[in-house]
Amino acid sequence: MDTFFFNSLSPWQWAVMGGIPPALVALYFLKLKRQPLEVPSTYLWHRVIEDLHVNSLWQKLRRSLLLFLQLLVVGLAMAALLRPGWRADALVGKRFIFMLDNSASMSATDVSDTAFHRGPRSRLSTGVAGSANSRLELAKQHAAAMIDRMTSDMSAMIVTFAEQTQVVQPFTSSRKKLREALQRISPTAGRTHLRDALELASGFANPERITSEEDGQEYEVTDPSPVELVILSDGRFDAVAGFSLGNLRPQYLPIGSPEAANLAITGLSVRSDENRPGRRQVFVQVANFSDQPQRTVIDMSLDGKLVDAVEMEISAEGLSGVTFSLGEISAGVLRARLEIPSSFADRLQLDNTAHAALNSDRVGRVLLITPGNSPLELALATERVARLAVVEKQQPEFLQSLKTQQLMESDRYDLMIFDQCVPVKMPHCNTLTIGRIPPLPQWQERSSDKLHFNPQIVDWQRAHPLLNLVELGNVQIADTRIVQPPPGGKILVDSTLGPILAIAPRDQFEDVVLGFEIVGSETQGATQGQRTVNTNWPRRYSFPNFWLNVMQYLASGTARQDSPVYQPGEPVELSSAILGKMPVLDSSALDSSALDTSALDTLGADPGLDRPDRVGEKSRAGRASEAKSRKLKKLKVVLPDGASRGLAPPQHGIYAFHETYLPGIYQVFAGKERLYRFAVNLLDPNESDIRLRLGSGEQGGLRVVDSISIGYVDIEAQVQTSASRREFWKWLLLAALVVLVIEWYIFNRRVYL
Amino acid sequence: MPTPASLLTPELLAQLERLEIVTRKMFRGRMKGERRSKRKGQSVEFADFRNYVPGDDLRLLDWNLYARLDKLIVKLFLEEEDLHFYLLLDASQSMEFGQPSKLQYARQLAAALAFIGLVRSDRVRIETLGQTTQQRSPVLRGRSSVPRMLRQLEAIGLEGPVSLAQGVKNFCLRNTGRGVVVLISDLMDKQGYETALRWFVAHQVDCYVVHLLSQEELDPDVKGDLKLVDCEDHDAAEITVSAPLLARYQHTLNAFTQGAREFCTRRGIQYLLANNQVPVQELVAHHLRRRGLVR
């Protein structure tokens, strides 16, 4: 009664109202209003009405169209007095920004749960839900319902926010356009970033001067009138700190249910076995976002074939990890999939599968900068090393050129070996420094550049991949620097005088510092500048082994980029180093012993980049590779859904690909040849935990949905939207009037039945 | 009150001069007139011969035959007598309706017919249904009686409720002479018109029934919920006017008039349905002439 009808009369008034129709019928039968008319004779009339007297009641009712119409008029009037209407959200304001969350968690299918779900949305949900099968659909329906209630003097825009903010429809007062824009919104697998959307909205609400063009019409959005900001989201994002809402008047309509359970893969990483670099391990982390412990099975398949499956139990609200050992595989597509038990209502399917792409081992690129070190060059010239990496050699003077600095900041090399020299700035790759301390404060502070004589090796980390099968007990050293790694680093070889080999991480790279020179030069005396032998290590078996380990561990790049995993919406940079395994480029690189910059050309590197060897004529190989490179400049990316996108050649040597909205495997093609694959996975506990956050307060015995926090403002979840009634009693009265006119017409025209 | 001029206009009189009342039967007249009678008498038109019997007027003997046959034969001639022409008006309350009222129309019609009769030296008697057996109207004869006839007609006013059958019966009892009777009535008698007309048949008169209905009766212009009150017996009929009801009324009316027509035709009574909207002149000149009442 309250929702549809509104009682506007008291009981006794209703009694009077209720008496009208019977009175009307009674009057009709009693014919109190018959007008007497004298006629010459009722002789004929009596004969006429004789027939009508037979079953006259029914006859009268059947032919009493007028009575029916009169009753209809009274009925309509009474219905109008009931003030029928429906509860509707009052749209207060003139301009609206509908912000729809289309992040991954909005794909949750817990919409039907909202029936039993607590107060806040239930009222609105029952009114609007229906055909919606995901949170986003429900949010769209809510937005559509609000758009329907817009009046002609209101305008609105629609913004979606996930990994990226998108203006689906600029400000318009056309409800048709707004509804069409709503239809265009599709779910993404991205994370939720509200801030960008808020900043965009703020630009409209607190404008300097903004015009938005649409169909040639210009809307000047300059007046600082308040803008109603309607956030339709599940609230799965962090508080937006340091943001001022200004003229924005936010409303938060939470979509979803606090009970929505979900099992999700929240972590997937592929790495080489630390001890046996050729072998791969896959680590999978599964999270249980429900209040019951769950058992589930994780399938691991490689190129569609099941490799392994593990059953695991995850405690309520818990995380659990499992490691799959895959043996020596080089390339393929790994897929981890959760088998959801049928008893478990998993509300988000998106995160039940995770992918990883294994790109085949590629040949690493190593730049050796040395004034001359024949044992080392010999050790790096072995066939096995050549299979792992291409070694290029430069003189230390090369480091002084400014252009070299630019080259070092590129991804061209996997490893740089600085023999008896240090760069001005650490390059963008792994490094191994021989006989010097890297120019990094952490290293400089702890290590000393002072030479210590005759250290005795006492211990080394045999388990570390760098020292795999390396026996150092018989190595003697003339002088060395003591290398103390910064925090997080590891001492690999310890001597009587202190650590002489250490490794430490630097960003995603690792720096190895060997304290002693292998081939030194005299620093004083008559033989100053002459090469001297500093250690007998090159004469030991362990020496080539060590360098092979170095190539495997630091140069071949298996640890870095062969199984890249990105998150949806994250831009992917396809640099020359990643795509460097293209055969054409490799062969050209192998052809030239010196630094071959033509490979850079091939990948569209900055033409302004100085090429040290380009002074003379270009080599034939270089030209040949350039000729081939032109064909490769346009790449093609095949998305997980089979669509393909062209990738125009970039300006600065790095292809950038942005359309990583779909989770799955992306393949990069040059022509028909697949160069590279990468995977996009959700892997975000914040998105996978799709339950609405509950606040501390209670209302009507039910806990309310937590507010969201923007700047210093907490926006309450709309417990009850500012309800107003949409009434149509005016239409009923109008209908009554129309019926009255019809009745009058019929009465006068005697057009009966 | 109608004036003589309102009953008969000069144009109508001029037209009526040329007409005469026709009877399909031969009646005995009362006085010498212009019509052949059943009675043998003195005229130029031979009728029959018969043997002389004592007492016959000797002037009627056919002397030529006596000379030839030596028998006394009397030569008979047709008598020319006047005609009894009765006009019986229904002056009940129901005749008051219509524009002009049916009674007025009846007066006009009666005046026209009476004028024809008077011009042709017929014995014209104008009576109403309300008259008792003792109340006789004067007999009018000759052109000189036209003013009297008009005055008499003007004097006819509305009478109380009288049954059609009773009125006709009284008329027949009052007037033994046979002749032409024209009944001008709406026949709206709840006991029916059949008994009344049978009286005429029994009386062996040449009867004409002018069934006079007003336009309101032929096509009633009523709407809404009505309580119809009979002006004579104040009987009420409650109706809710509707198209089907009106159609039904038309149907009933047609059945009524058709029934009356059939009833009359079967009994040798001439029936004419008259509408008060039709001018009297036209009614007499066309409809009654077609019916054979006038010539």
mmCIF file of C-alpha atoms in Angstrom, chain A residues 162-275:
data_model
loop_
_atom_site.group_PDB
_atom_site.id
_atom_site.type_symbol
_atom_site.label_atom_id
_atom_site.label_comp_id
_atom_site.label_asym_id
_atom_site.label_seq_id
_atom_site.Cartn_x
_atom_site.Cartn_y
_atom_site.Cartn_z
ATOM 1 C CA ALA A 162 38.770 0.699 -13.760
ATOM 2 C CA GLU A 163 42.390 0.546 -14.700
ATOM 3 C CA GLN A 164 41.665 3.490 -16.923
ATOM 4 C CA THR A 165 39.045 6.169 -16.789
ATOM 5 C CA GLN A 166 36.878 6.522 -19.808
ATOM 6 C CA VAL A 167 34.282 9.139 -20.626
ATOM 7 C CA VAL A 168 31.570 7.088 -22.242
ATOM 8 C CA GLN A 169 29.275 10.034 -22.776
ATOM 9 C CA PRO A 170 30.070 13.694 -22.224
ATOM 10 C CA PHE A 171 27.548 15.997 -20.660
ATOM 11 C CA THR A 172 24.245 15.837 -22.447
ATOM 12 C CA SER A 173 20.626 16.188 -21.558
ATOM 13 C CA SER A 174 19.589 13.627 -24.133
ATOM 14 C CA ARG A 175 18.417 10.603 -22.243
ATOM 15 C CA LYS A 176 18.538 8.558 -25.402
ATOM 16 C CA LYS A 177 22.225 9.218 -25.801
ATOM 17 C CA LEU A 178 22.849 8.437 -22.182
ATOM 18 C CA ARG A 179 21.018 5.149 -22.437
ATOM 19 C CA GLU A 180 22.923 4.248 -25.565
ATOM 20 C CA ALA A 181 26.145 5.121 -23.828
ATOM 21 C CA LEU A 182 25.209 2.821 -20.992
ATOM 22 C CA GLN A 183 24.803 -0.003 -23.445
ATOM 23 C CA ARG A 184 28.314 0.549 -24.669
ATOM 24 C CA ILE A 185 29.872 -0.072 -21.283
ATOM 25 C CA SER A 186 31.513 -3.450 -21.112
ATOM 26 C CA PRO A 187 33.246 -5.122 -18.216
ATOM 27 C CA THR A 188 37.008 -5.072 -18.005
ATOM 28 C CA ALA A 189 39.416 -7.161 -16.016
ATOM 29 C CA GLY A 190 41.196 -4.152 -14.675
ATOM 30 C CA ARG A 191 41.798 -2.977 -11.178
ATOM 31 C CA THR A 192 39.910 -0.110 -9.670
ATOM 32 C CA HIS A 193 41.452 3.333 -9.811
ATOM 33 C CA LEU A 194 38.916 5.808 -8.634
ATOM 34 C CA ARG A 195 41.274 8.686 -8.374
ATOM 35 C CA ASP A 196 41.649 9.344 -12.098
ATOM 36 C CA ALA A 197 37.919 9.333 -12.519
ATOM 37 C CA LEU A 198 37.496 11.677 -9.600
ATOM 38 C CA GLU A 199 40.018 14.058 -11.041
ATOM 39 C CA LEU A 200 38.179 13.996 -14.310
ATOM 40 C CA ALA A 201 34.887 14.645 -12.588
ATOM 41 C CA SER A 202 36.462 17.353 -10.559
ATOM 42 C CA GLY A 203 37.531 18.993 -13.783
ATOM 43 C CA PHE A 204 33.898 19.292 -14.730
ATOM 44 C CA ALA A 205 32.639 20.341 -11.366
ATOM 45 C CA ASN A 206 35.367 22.778 -10.476
ATOM 46 C CA PRO A 207 36.226 24.089 -13.865
ATOM 47 C CA GLU A 208 38.506 26.773 -15.006
ATOM 48 C CA ARG A 209 36.765 26.819 -18.331
ATOM 49 C CA ILE A 210 35.763 23.710 -20.162
ATOM 50 C CA THR A 211 33.753 23.308 -23.274
ATOM 51 C CA SER A 212 32.594 19.990 -24.408
ATOM 52 C CA GLU A 213 31.625 19.620 -27.978
ATOM 53 C CA GLU A 214 28.940 17.290 -28.995
ATOM 54 C CA ASP A 215 27.206 17.196 -32.337
ATOM 55 C CA GLY A 216 28.500 20.611 -33.055
ATOM 56 C CA GLN A 217 26.820 21.966 -29.962
ATOM 57 C CA GLU A 218 28.991 23.416 -27.338
ATOM 58 C CA TYR A 219 28.187 23.074 -23.719
ATOM 59 C CA GLU A 220 30.090 25.473 -21.613
ATOM 60 C CA VAL A 221 30.606 23.852 -18.326
ATOM 61 C CA THR A 222 31.911 26.885 -16.632
ATOM 62 C CA ASP A 223 29.440 27.754 -13.967
ATOM 63 C CA PRO A 224 30.583 26.369 -10.672
ATOM 64 C CA SER A 225 27.244 24.848 -9.882
ATOM 65 C CA PRO A 226 27.433 21.652 -7.890
ATOM 66 C CA VAL A 227 27.593 18.387 -9.750
ATOM 67 C CA GLU A 228 25.999 15.266 -8.398
ATOM 68 C CA LEU A 229 28.525 12.509 -8.494
ATOM 69 C CA VAL A 230 26.917 9.097 -8.437
ATOM 70 C CA ILE A 231 29.448 6.364 -7.826
ATOM 71 C CA LEU A 232 28.124 2.945 -8.723
ATOM 72 C CA SER A 233 30.746 0.567 -7.450
ATOM 73 C CA ASP A 234 31.372 -2.328 -5.149
ATOM 74 C CA GLY A 235 33.790 -0.249 -3.165
ATOM 75 C CA ARG A 236 36.740 -2.542 -3.758
ATOM 76 C CA PHE A 237 39.320 0.168 -3.776
ATOM 77 C CA ASP A 238 41.426 2.002 -1.280
ATOM 78 C CA ALA A 239 40.531 5.316 0.166
ATOM 79 C CA VAL A 240 41.425 8.179 -2.116
ATOM 80 C CA ALA A 241 43.658 10.366 -0.024
ATOM 81 C CA GLY A 242 44.373 14.011 -0.557
ATOM 82 C CA PHE A 243 41.560 14.707 -2.910
ATOM 83 C CA SER A 244 39.242 17.635 -2.579
ATOM 84 C CA LEU A 245 35.733 17.134 -3.854
ATOM 85 C CA GLY A 246 34.963 20.808 -4.241
ATOM 86 C CA ASN A 247 31.657 21.173 -5.999
ATOM 87 C CA LEU A 248 31.187 17.448 -6.390
ATOM 88 C CA ARG A 249 28.384 16.090 -4.283
ATOM 89 C CA PRO A 250 29.085 12.413 -4.130
ATOM 90 C CA GLN A 251 26.643 9.586 -3.650
ATOM 91 C CA TYR A 252 27.827 6.061 -3.310
ATOM 92 C CA LEU A 253 25.518 3.290 -4.422
ATOM 93 C CA PRO A 254 27.173 0.032 -3.456
ATOM 94 C CA ILE A 255 26.540 -2.795 -5.862
ATOM 95 C CA GLY A 256 26.915 -6.356 -4.742
ATOM 96 C CA SER A 257 26.639 -8.406 -1.657
ATOM 97 C CA PRO A 258 28.856 -8.718 1.400
ATOM 98 C CA GLU A 259 28.501 -12.486 1.307
ATOM 99 C CA ALA A 260 29.804 -13.022 -2.211
ATOM 100 C CA ALA A 261 32.321 -15.812 -1.905
ATOM 101 C CA ASN A 262 35.175 -16.267 -4.286
ATOM 102 C CA LEU A 263 38.128 -18.515 -4.813
ATOM 103 C CA ALA A 264 40.854 -16.854 -6.765
ATOM 104 C CA ILE A 265 44.318 -17.345 -8.093
ATOM 105 C CA THR A 266 46.098 -14.355 -6.708
ATOM 106 C CA GLY A 267 49.618 -15.231 -7.675
ATOM 107 C CA LEU A 268 51.358 -16.967 -10.538
ATOM 108 C CA SER A 269 55.014 -16.817 -11.263
ATOM 109 C CA VAL A 270 57.350 -18.855 -13.356
ATOM 110 C CA ARG A 271 60.971 -18.969 -12.494
ATOM 111 C CA SER A 272 63.996 -21.079 -13.056
ATOM 112 C CA ASP A 273 64.964 -23.553 -10.469
ATOM 113 C CA GLU A 274 67.536 -21.724 -8.425
ATOM 114 C CA ASN A 275 69.805 -24.681 -8.271
#
